[in-house]
PDB file of C-alpha atoms in Angstrom:
ATOM      1  CA  UNK A 273       4.310 -10.010 -10.765  1.00  0.00           C
ATOM      2  CA  UNK A 274       2.542 -12.290 -13.109  1.00  0.00           C
ATOM      3  CA  UNK A 275      -1.037 -10.296 -13.122  1.00  0.00           C
ATOM      4  CA  UNK A 276      -0.954  -6.241 -13.178  1.00  0.00           C
ATOM      5  CA  UNK A 277      -3.380  -4.351 -14.144  1.00  0.00           C
ATOM      6  CA  UNK A 278      -2.714  -0.610 -15.649  1.00  0.00           C
ATOM      7  CA  UNK A 279      -5.414   2.591 -15.386  1.00  0.00           C
ATOM      8  CA  UNK A 280      -4.243   3.186 -18.799  1.00  0.00           C
ATOM      9  CA  UNK A 281      -3.120   2.075 -22.053  1.00  0.00           C
ATOM     10  CA  UNK A 282       1.435   1.240 -22.331  1.00  0.00           C
ATOM     11  CA  UNK A 283       1.846   4.770 -25.320  1.00  0.00           C
ATOM     12  CA  UNK A 284       0.423   6.738 -22.807  1.00  0.00           C
ATOM     13  CA  UNK A 285       1.981   5.361 -19.109  1.00  0.00           C
ATOM     14  CA  UNK A 286       5.704   6.241 -20.784  1.00  0.00           C
ATOM     15  CA  UNK A 287       6.260  10.282 -17.909  1.00  0.00           C
ATOM     16  CA  UNK A 288       3.661   9.833 -16.012  1.00  0.00           C
ATOM     17  CA  UNK A 289       3.776   8.786 -12.354  1.00  0.00           C
ATOM     18  CA  UNK A 290       3.316   5.095 -11.444  1.00  0.00           C
ATOM     19  CA  UNK A 291       0.778   4.358  -8.139  1.00  0.00           C
ATOM     20  CA  UNK A 292       1.356   0.765  -7.628  1.00  0.00           C
ATOM     21  CA  UNK A 293      -1.354  -0.456  -6.219  1.00  0.00           C
ATOM     22  CA  UNK A 294      -1.969  -3.951  -3.688  1.00  0.00           C
ATOM     23  CA  UNK A 295      -5.695  -5.393  -2.481  1.00  0.00           C
ATOM     24  CA  UNK A 296      -6.123  -6.747   0.667  1.00  0.00           C
ATOM     25  CA  UNK A 297      -5.513 -10.996   2.196  1.00  0.00           C
ATOM     26  CA  UNK A 298      -8.095 -13.036   0.273  1.00  0.00           C
ATOM     27  CA  UNK A 299      -9.462 -11.440  -2.839  1.00  0.00           C
ATOM     28  CA  UNK A 300      -6.987  -9.545  -6.064  1.00  0.00           C
ATOM     29  CA  UNK A 301      -6.366  -6.857  -8.628  1.00  0.00           C
ATOM     30  CA  UNK A 302      -9.795  -6.616  -8.952  1.00  0.00           C
ATOM     31  CA  UNK A 303     -10.167  -4.330  -5.878  1.00  0.00           C
ATOM     32  CA  UNK A 304      -7.554  -2.448  -6.591  1.00  0.00           C
ATOM     33  CA  UNK A 305      -8.929  -1.498 -10.486  1.00  0.00           C
ATOM     34  CA  UNK A 306     -12.555  -0.996  -9.319  1.00  0.00           C
ATOM     35  CA  UNK A 307     -10.768   2.130  -7.259  1.00  0.00           C
ATOM     36  CA  UNK A 308      -9.234   3.887 -10.414  1.00  0.00           C
ATOM     37  CA  UNK A 309     -11.685   5.907 -11.954  1.00  0.00           C
ATOM     38  CA  UNK A 310     -11.531   8.011  -8.676  1.00  0.00           C
ATOM     39  CA  UNK A 311      -7.580   7.962  -8.393  1.00  0.00           C
ATOM     40  CA  UNK A 312      -6.813  11.568 -10.217  1.00  0.00           C
ATOM     41  CA  UNK A 313      -6.003  10.815 -13.826  1.00  0.00           C
ATOM     42  CA  UNK A 314      -2.149  11.987 -14.481  1.00  0.00           C
ATOM     43  CA  UNK A 315      -0.846   8.444 -12.276  1.00  0.00           C
ATOM     44  CA  UNK A 316      -0.734   5.349 -13.991  1.00  0.00           C
ATOM     45  CA  UNK A 317      -2.060   2.980 -11.649  1.00  0.00           C
ATOM     46  CA  UNK A 318      -1.005  -0.350 -11.509  1.00  0.00           C
ATOM     47  CA  UNK A 319      -3.334  -2.730  -9.954  1.00  0.00           C
ATOM     48  CA  UNK A 320      -0.586  -6.157  -8.883  1.00  0.00           C
ATOM     49  CA  UNK A 321      -2.128  -9.487  -7.263  1.00  0.00           C
ATOM     50  CA  UNK A 322      -0.526 -10.465  -4.652  1.00  0.00           C
ATOM     51  CA  UNK A 323       1.662 -14.469  -5.518  1.00  0.00           C
ATOM     52  CA  UNK A 324       0.760 -16.110  -3.103  1.00  0.00           C
ATOM     53  CA  UNK A 325      -2.530 -18.340  -3.381  1.00  0.00           C
ATOM     54  CA  UNK A 326      -5.088 -18.011  -0.981  1.00  0.00           C
ATOM     55  CA  UNK A 327      -8.026 -20.358  -1.316  1.00  0.00           C
ATOM     56  CA  UNK A 328      -9.523 -19.314  -5.076  1.00  0.00           C
ATOM     57  CA  UNK A 329      -8.073 -15.770  -4.318  1.00  0.00           C
ATOM     58  CA  UNK A 330      -4.592 -13.970  -3.516  1.00  0.00           C
ATOM     59  CA  UNK A 331      -2.547 -12.393  -0.953  1.00  0.00           C
ATOM     60  CA  UNK A 332       0.961 -11.694  -0.156  1.00  0.00           C
ATOM     61  CA  UNK A 333       1.600 -14.141   2.997  1.00  0.00           C
ATOM     62  CA  UNK A 334      -0.203 -15.753   5.003  1.00  0.00           C
ATOM     63  CA  UNK A 335      -2.006 -14.172   7.812  1.00  0.00           C
ATOM     64  CA  UNK A 336      -4.067 -15.042  11.056  1.00  0.00           C
ATOM     65  CA  UNK A 337      -6.528 -13.086  13.496  1.00  0.00           C
ATOM     66  CA  UNK A 338      -3.607 -11.793  14.943  1.00  0.00           C
ATOM     67  CA  UNK A 339      -1.343 -11.456  11.856  1.00  0.00           C
ATOM     68  CA  UNK A 340       1.016 -13.627  12.124  1.00  0.00           C
ATOM     69  CA  UNK A 341       3.250 -14.112   9.058  1.00  0.00           C
ATOM     70  CA  UNK A 342       6.299 -16.039   8.485  1.00  0.00           C
ATOM     71  CA  UNK A 343       9.024 -12.555   7.484  1.00  0.00           C
ATOM     72  CA  UNK A 344      10.753 -14.754   4.795  1.00  0.00           C
ATOM     73  CA  UNK A 345       6.578 -15.135   3.061  1.00  0.00           C
ATOM     74  CA  UNK A 346       6.490 -11.063   3.248  1.00  0.00           C
ATOM     75  CA  UNK A 347      10.700 -10.854   2.102  1.00  0.00           C
ATOM     76  CA  UNK A 348       9.936 -13.310  -1.029  1.00  0.00           C
ATOM     77  CA  UNK A 349       6.244 -10.710  -1.467  1.00  0.00           C
ATOM     78  CA  UNK A 350       8.713  -7.409  -1.228  1.00  0.00           C
ATOM     79  CA  UNK A 351      11.440  -8.562  -3.718  1.00  0.00           C
ATOM     80  CA  UNK A 352       9.135  -9.579  -6.125  1.00  0.00           C
ATOM     81  CA  UNK A 353       7.054  -6.456  -6.125  1.00  0.00           C
ATOM     82  CA  UNK A 354      10.662  -4.199  -5.593  1.00  0.00           C
ATOM     83  CA  UNK A 355      12.217  -6.558  -9.313  1.00  0.00           C
ATOM     84  CA  UNK A 356       8.396  -6.160 -10.757  1.00  0.00           C
ATOM     85  CA  UNK A 357       8.752  -1.857  -9.800  1.00  0.00           C
ATOM     86  CA  UNK A 358      12.638  -2.588 -10.809  1.00  0.00           C
ATOM     87  CA  UNK A 359      11.281  -3.456 -14.762  1.00  0.00           C
ATOM     88  CA  UNK A 360       8.731  -0.867 -15.108  1.00  0.00           C
ATOM     89  CA  UNK A 361       9.746   2.632 -12.956  1.00  0.00           C
ATOM     90  CA  UNK A 362      12.879   4.122 -15.521  1.00  0.00           C
ATOM     91  CA  UNK A 363       9.552   4.796 -17.706  1.00  0.00           C
ATOM     92  CA  UNK A 364       7.583   6.924 -15.181  1.00  0.00           C
ATOM     93  CA  UNK A 365       8.761  10.755 -13.937  1.00  0.00           C
ATOM     94  CA  UNK A 366       8.002   9.088 -10.027  1.00  0.00           C
ATOM     95  CA  UNK A 367       6.825   6.168  -7.863  1.00  0.00           C
ATOM     96  CA  UNK A 368       4.745   5.802  -5.378  1.00  0.00           C
ATOM     97  CA  UNK A 369       2.769   3.203  -3.279  1.00  0.00           C
ATOM     98  CA  UNK A 370      -1.371   2.420  -2.593  1.00  0.00           C
ATOM     99  CA  UNK A 371      -1.403  -0.684  -0.185  1.00  0.00           C
ATOM    100  CA  UNK A 372      -5.465  -1.874   1.022  1.00  0.00           C
ATOM    101  CA  UNK A 373      -6.000  -3.545   4.214  1.00  0.00           C
ATOM    102  CA  UNK A 374      -2.717  -6.382   4.346  1.00  0.00           C
ATOM    103  CA  UNK A 375      -1.690  -4.413   1.714  1.00  0.00           C
ATOM    104  CA  UNK A 376      -1.292  -1.373   3.662  1.00  0.00           C
ATOM    105  CA  UNK A 377       1.661  -3.720   5.613  1.00  0.00           C
ATOM    106  CA  UNK A 378       2.856  -4.767   2.309  1.00  0.00           C
ATOM    107  CA  UNK A 379       3.222  -0.836   1.590  1.00  0.00           C
ATOM    108  CA  UNK A 380       4.474   0.590   4.353  1.00  0.00           C
ATOM    109  CA  UNK A 381       7.812  -2.696   4.158  1.00  0.00           C
ATOM    110  CA  UNK A 382       8.539  -1.656   1.174  1.00  0.00           C
ATOM    111  CA  UNK A 383       8.913   2.198   2.103  1.00  0.00           C
ATOM    112  CA  UNK A 384      10.850   0.322   5.376  1.00  0.00           C
ATOM    113  CA  UNK A 385      13.291  -0.883   3.067  1.00  0.00           C
ATOM    114  CA  UNK A 386      13.887   1.012   0.242  1.00  0.00           C
ATOM    115  CA  UNK A 387      12.748   4.792   2.004  1.00  0.00           C
ATOM    116  CA  UNK A 388      14.087   7.107  -0.573  1.00  0.00           C
ATOM    117  CA  UNK A 389      12.260   4.836  -3.461  1.00  0.00           C
ATOM    118  CA  UNK A 390       8.754   6.283  -3.337  1.00  0.00           C
ATOM    119  CA  UNK A 391       6.632   9.598  -3.724  1.00  0.00           C
ATOM    120  CA  UNK A 392       4.305   8.922  -1.637  1.00  0.00           C
ATOM    121  CA  UNK A 393       2.610   6.135   0.390  1.00  0.00           C
ATOM    122  CA  UNK A 394      -1.352   5.626   1.097  1.00  0.00           C
ATOM    123  CA  UNK A 395      -2.261   2.851   3.104  1.00  0.00           C
ATOM    124  CA  UNK A 396      -6.070   2.273   3.876  1.00  0.00           C
ATOM    125  CA  UNK A 397      -7.758   0.134   6.304  1.00  0.00           C
ATOM    126  CA  UNK A 398      -4.991  -1.391   7.719  1.00  0.00           C
ATOM    127  CA  UNK A 399      -1.285  -1.991   9.303  1.00  0.00           C
ATOM    128  CA  UNK A 400       1.760  -2.003   9.950  1.00  0.00           C
ATOM    129  CA  UNK A 401       4.370  -4.751  10.438  1.00  0.00           C
ATOM    130  CA  UNK A 402       5.685  -4.965  13.600  1.00  0.00           C
ATOM    131  CA  UNK A 403       9.160  -6.787  13.894  1.00  0.00           C
ATOM    132  CA  UNK A 404      12.589  -6.313  14.548  1.00  0.00           C
ATOM    133  CA  UNK A 405      14.549  -6.768  11.122  1.00  0.00           C
ATOM    134  CA  UNK A 406      12.609  -4.193  10.043  1.00  0.00           C
ATOM    135  CA  UNK A 407      13.517  -1.935  12.925  1.00  0.00           C
ATOM    136  CA  UNK A 408      16.768  -2.385  12.781  1.00  0.00           C
ATOM    137  CA  UNK A 409      17.502  -2.060   9.607  1.00  0.00           C
ATOM    138  CA  UNK A 410      15.623   1.266   8.756  1.00  0.00           C
ATOM    139  CA  UNK A 411      16.991   4.989   8.372  1.00  0.00           C
ATOM    140  CA  UNK A 412      14.614   7.883   7.850  1.00  0.00           C
ATOM    141  CA  UNK A 413      16.955  10.481   6.774  1.00  0.00           C
ATOM    142  CA  UNK A 414      13.305  12.709   6.770  1.00  0.00           C
ATOM    143  CA  UNK A 415       9.643  12.095   7.373  1.00  0.00           C
ATOM    144  CA  UNK A 416       8.331  10.244   4.253  1.00  0.00           C
ATOM    145  CA  UNK A 417       3.930  11.931   3.285  1.00  0.00           C
ATOM    146  CA  UNK A 418       1.699   8.815   3.957  1.00  0.00           C
ATOM    147  CA  UNK A 419      -1.918   8.773   4.225  1.00  0.00           C
ATOM    148  CA  UNK A 420      -3.288   6.517   7.342  1.00  0.00           C
ATOM    149  CA  UNK A 421      -7.164   6.196   6.141  1.00  0.00           C
ATOM    150  CA  UNK A 422     -10.036   4.362   8.194  1.00  0.00           C
ATOM    151  CA  UNK A 423     -12.326   3.347  10.521  1.00  0.00           C
ATOM    152  CA  UNK A 424     -11.755   3.913  14.022  1.00  0.00           C
ATOM    153  CA  UNK A 425     -14.738   0.843  14.262  1.00  0.00           C
ATOM    154  CA  UNK A 426     -13.593  -1.786  11.144  1.00  0.00           C
ATOM    155  CA  UNK A 427     -12.949  -4.556  13.972  1.00  0.00           C
ATOM    156  CA  UNK A 428     -10.454  -6.312  10.803  1.00  0.00           C
ATOM    157  CA  UNK A 429      -7.635  -5.298  11.915  1.00  0.00           C
ATOM    158  CA  UNK A 430      -6.789  -6.157  15.387  1.00  0.00           C
ATOM    159  CA  UNK A 431      -6.305  -3.471  18.316  1.00  0.00           C
ATOM    160  CA  UNK A 432      -2.316  -4.988  19.159  1.00  0.00           C
ATOM    161  CA  UNK A 433      -1.655  -4.102  15.780  1.00  0.00           C
ATOM    162  CA  UNK A 434      -3.729  -1.060  15.383  1.00  0.00           C
ATOM    163  CA  UNK A 435      -1.601   0.820  18.611  1.00  0.00           C
ATOM    164  CA  UNK A 436       1.876   0.007  16.613  1.00  0.00           C
ATOM    165  CA  UNK A 437       0.744   1.217  13.523  1.00  0.00           C
ATOM    166  CA  UNK A 438      -0.532   4.359  14.633  1.00  0.00           C
ATOM    167  CA  UNK A 439       3.170   5.157  16.571  1.00  0.00           C
ATOM    168  CA  UNK A 440       5.033   3.776  14.039  1.00  0.00           C
ATOM    169  CA  UNK A 441       3.908   6.176  11.987  1.00  0.00           C
ATOM    170  CA  UNK A 442       3.770   9.010  14.071  1.00  0.00           C
ATOM    171  CA  UNK A 443       7.535   8.528  14.850  1.00  0.00           C
ATOM    172  CA  UNK A 444       8.283   7.838  11.562  1.00  0.00           C
ATOM    173  CA  UNK A 445       6.102   9.043   8.940  1.00  0.00           C
ATOM    174  CA  UNK A 446       5.529  13.096   7.861  1.00  0.00           C
ATOM    175  CA  UNK A 447       1.528  11.204   8.602  1.00  0.00           C
ATOM    176  CA  UNK A 448      -1.872  12.613   7.131  1.00  0.00           C
ATOM    177  CA  UNK A 449      -4.590  10.493   9.255  1.00  0.00           C
ATOM    178  CA  UNK A 450      -8.109  10.229   8.725  1.00  0.00           C
ATOM    179  CA  UNK A 451     -11.830   8.928   9.993  1.00  0.00           C
ATOM    180  CA  UNK A 452     -13.957   7.390   7.734  1.00  0.00           C
ATOM    181  CA  UNK A 453     -16.833   6.690  10.325  1.00  0.00           C
ATOM    182  CA  UNK A 454     -19.299   4.245   9.401  1.00  0.00           C
ATOM    183  CA  UNK A 455     -17.699   2.819   6.198  1.00  0.00           C
ATOM    184  CA  UNK A 456     -16.230  -0.413   8.412  1.00  0.00           C
ATOM    185  CA  UNK A 457     -13.360  -2.812   6.278  1.00  0.00           C
ATOM    186  CA  UNK A 458     -14.339  -0.699   3.249  1.00  0.00           C
ATOM    187  CA  UNK A 459     -12.946   1.881   0.456  1.00  0.00           C
ATOM    188  CA  UNK A 460     -15.186   4.239  -0.463  1.00  0.00           C
ATOM    189  CA  UNK A 461     -15.662   7.192  -1.902  1.00  0.00           C
ATOM    190  CA  UNK A 462     -14.885  10.555   0.275  1.00  0.00           C
ATOM    191  CA  UNK A 463     -11.407   9.125   1.056  1.00  0.00           C
ATOM    192  CA  UNK A 464     -10.393   8.719  -1.782  1.00  0.00           C
ATOM    193  CA  UNK A 465     -11.357  11.901  -2.232  1.00  0.00           C
ATOM    194  CA  UNK A 466      -9.352  12.822   0.517  1.00  0.00           C
ATOM    195  CA  UNK A 467      -5.933  10.506  -1.228  1.00  0.00           C
ATOM    196  CA  UNK A 468      -6.512  11.886  -4.240  1.00  0.00           C
ATOM    197  CA  UNK A 469      -5.668  15.213  -2.383  1.00  0.00           C
ATOM    198  CA  UNK A 470      -2.915  13.774  -0.874  1.00  0.00           C
ATOM    199  CA  UNK A 471      -1.354  12.142  -4.169  1.00  0.00           C
ATOM    200  CA  UNK A 472      -1.647  15.359  -6.345  1.00  0.00           C
ATOM    201  CA  UNK A 473       0.133  17.639  -2.778  1.00  0.00           C
ATOM    202  CA  UNK A 474       2.586  15.038  -2.723  1.00  0.00           C
ATOM    203  CA  UNK A 475       3.861  13.975  -6.509  1.00  0.00           C
ATOM    204  CA  UNK A 476       1.684  16.659  -9.074  1.00  0.00           C
ATOM    205  CA  UNK A 477       2.111  19.414  -7.611  1.00  0.00           C
TER     206      UNK A 477
END
């Protein structure tokens, strides 16, 4: 990844759990950097910038309202994230994922492709890709821990995608699902309190 912002200086990261953070469509890594102070201090958080230019901002793959995508673009981005994780993971005690909006699609795709590589996964106000190739290749020996937070009235992610996401998460994950009325398509402090508790339970205990 060309741009990564860390929550800790390099000399403080060794042996810490790594939290890889992926922003939404048409934003950038600074959206995730803003969350650093509200996440457990034990983690080394790394906010990645999506490799695709979306106007003056960034994303992980092209999308329309119905969340149609070119799966080749998805795989290109996931391979870039995997390559970056491989370059740093040996310095850390574990690797977990956090994705917001389109970043949740990325986080869940990374998990589906390498189900044993991640300690815990967090998806916020996002979705899971409905893709036959992914569905055929995925195999979970046991359900991985997954936190899904959203406002049920959030209209940014269309209803069909939410329905599929709920079905897939319930079928495949050890799911912690929370809703935050009035939050909209955002991330707010009450949600991050729950995310922090989830990460402490599944990664730090």
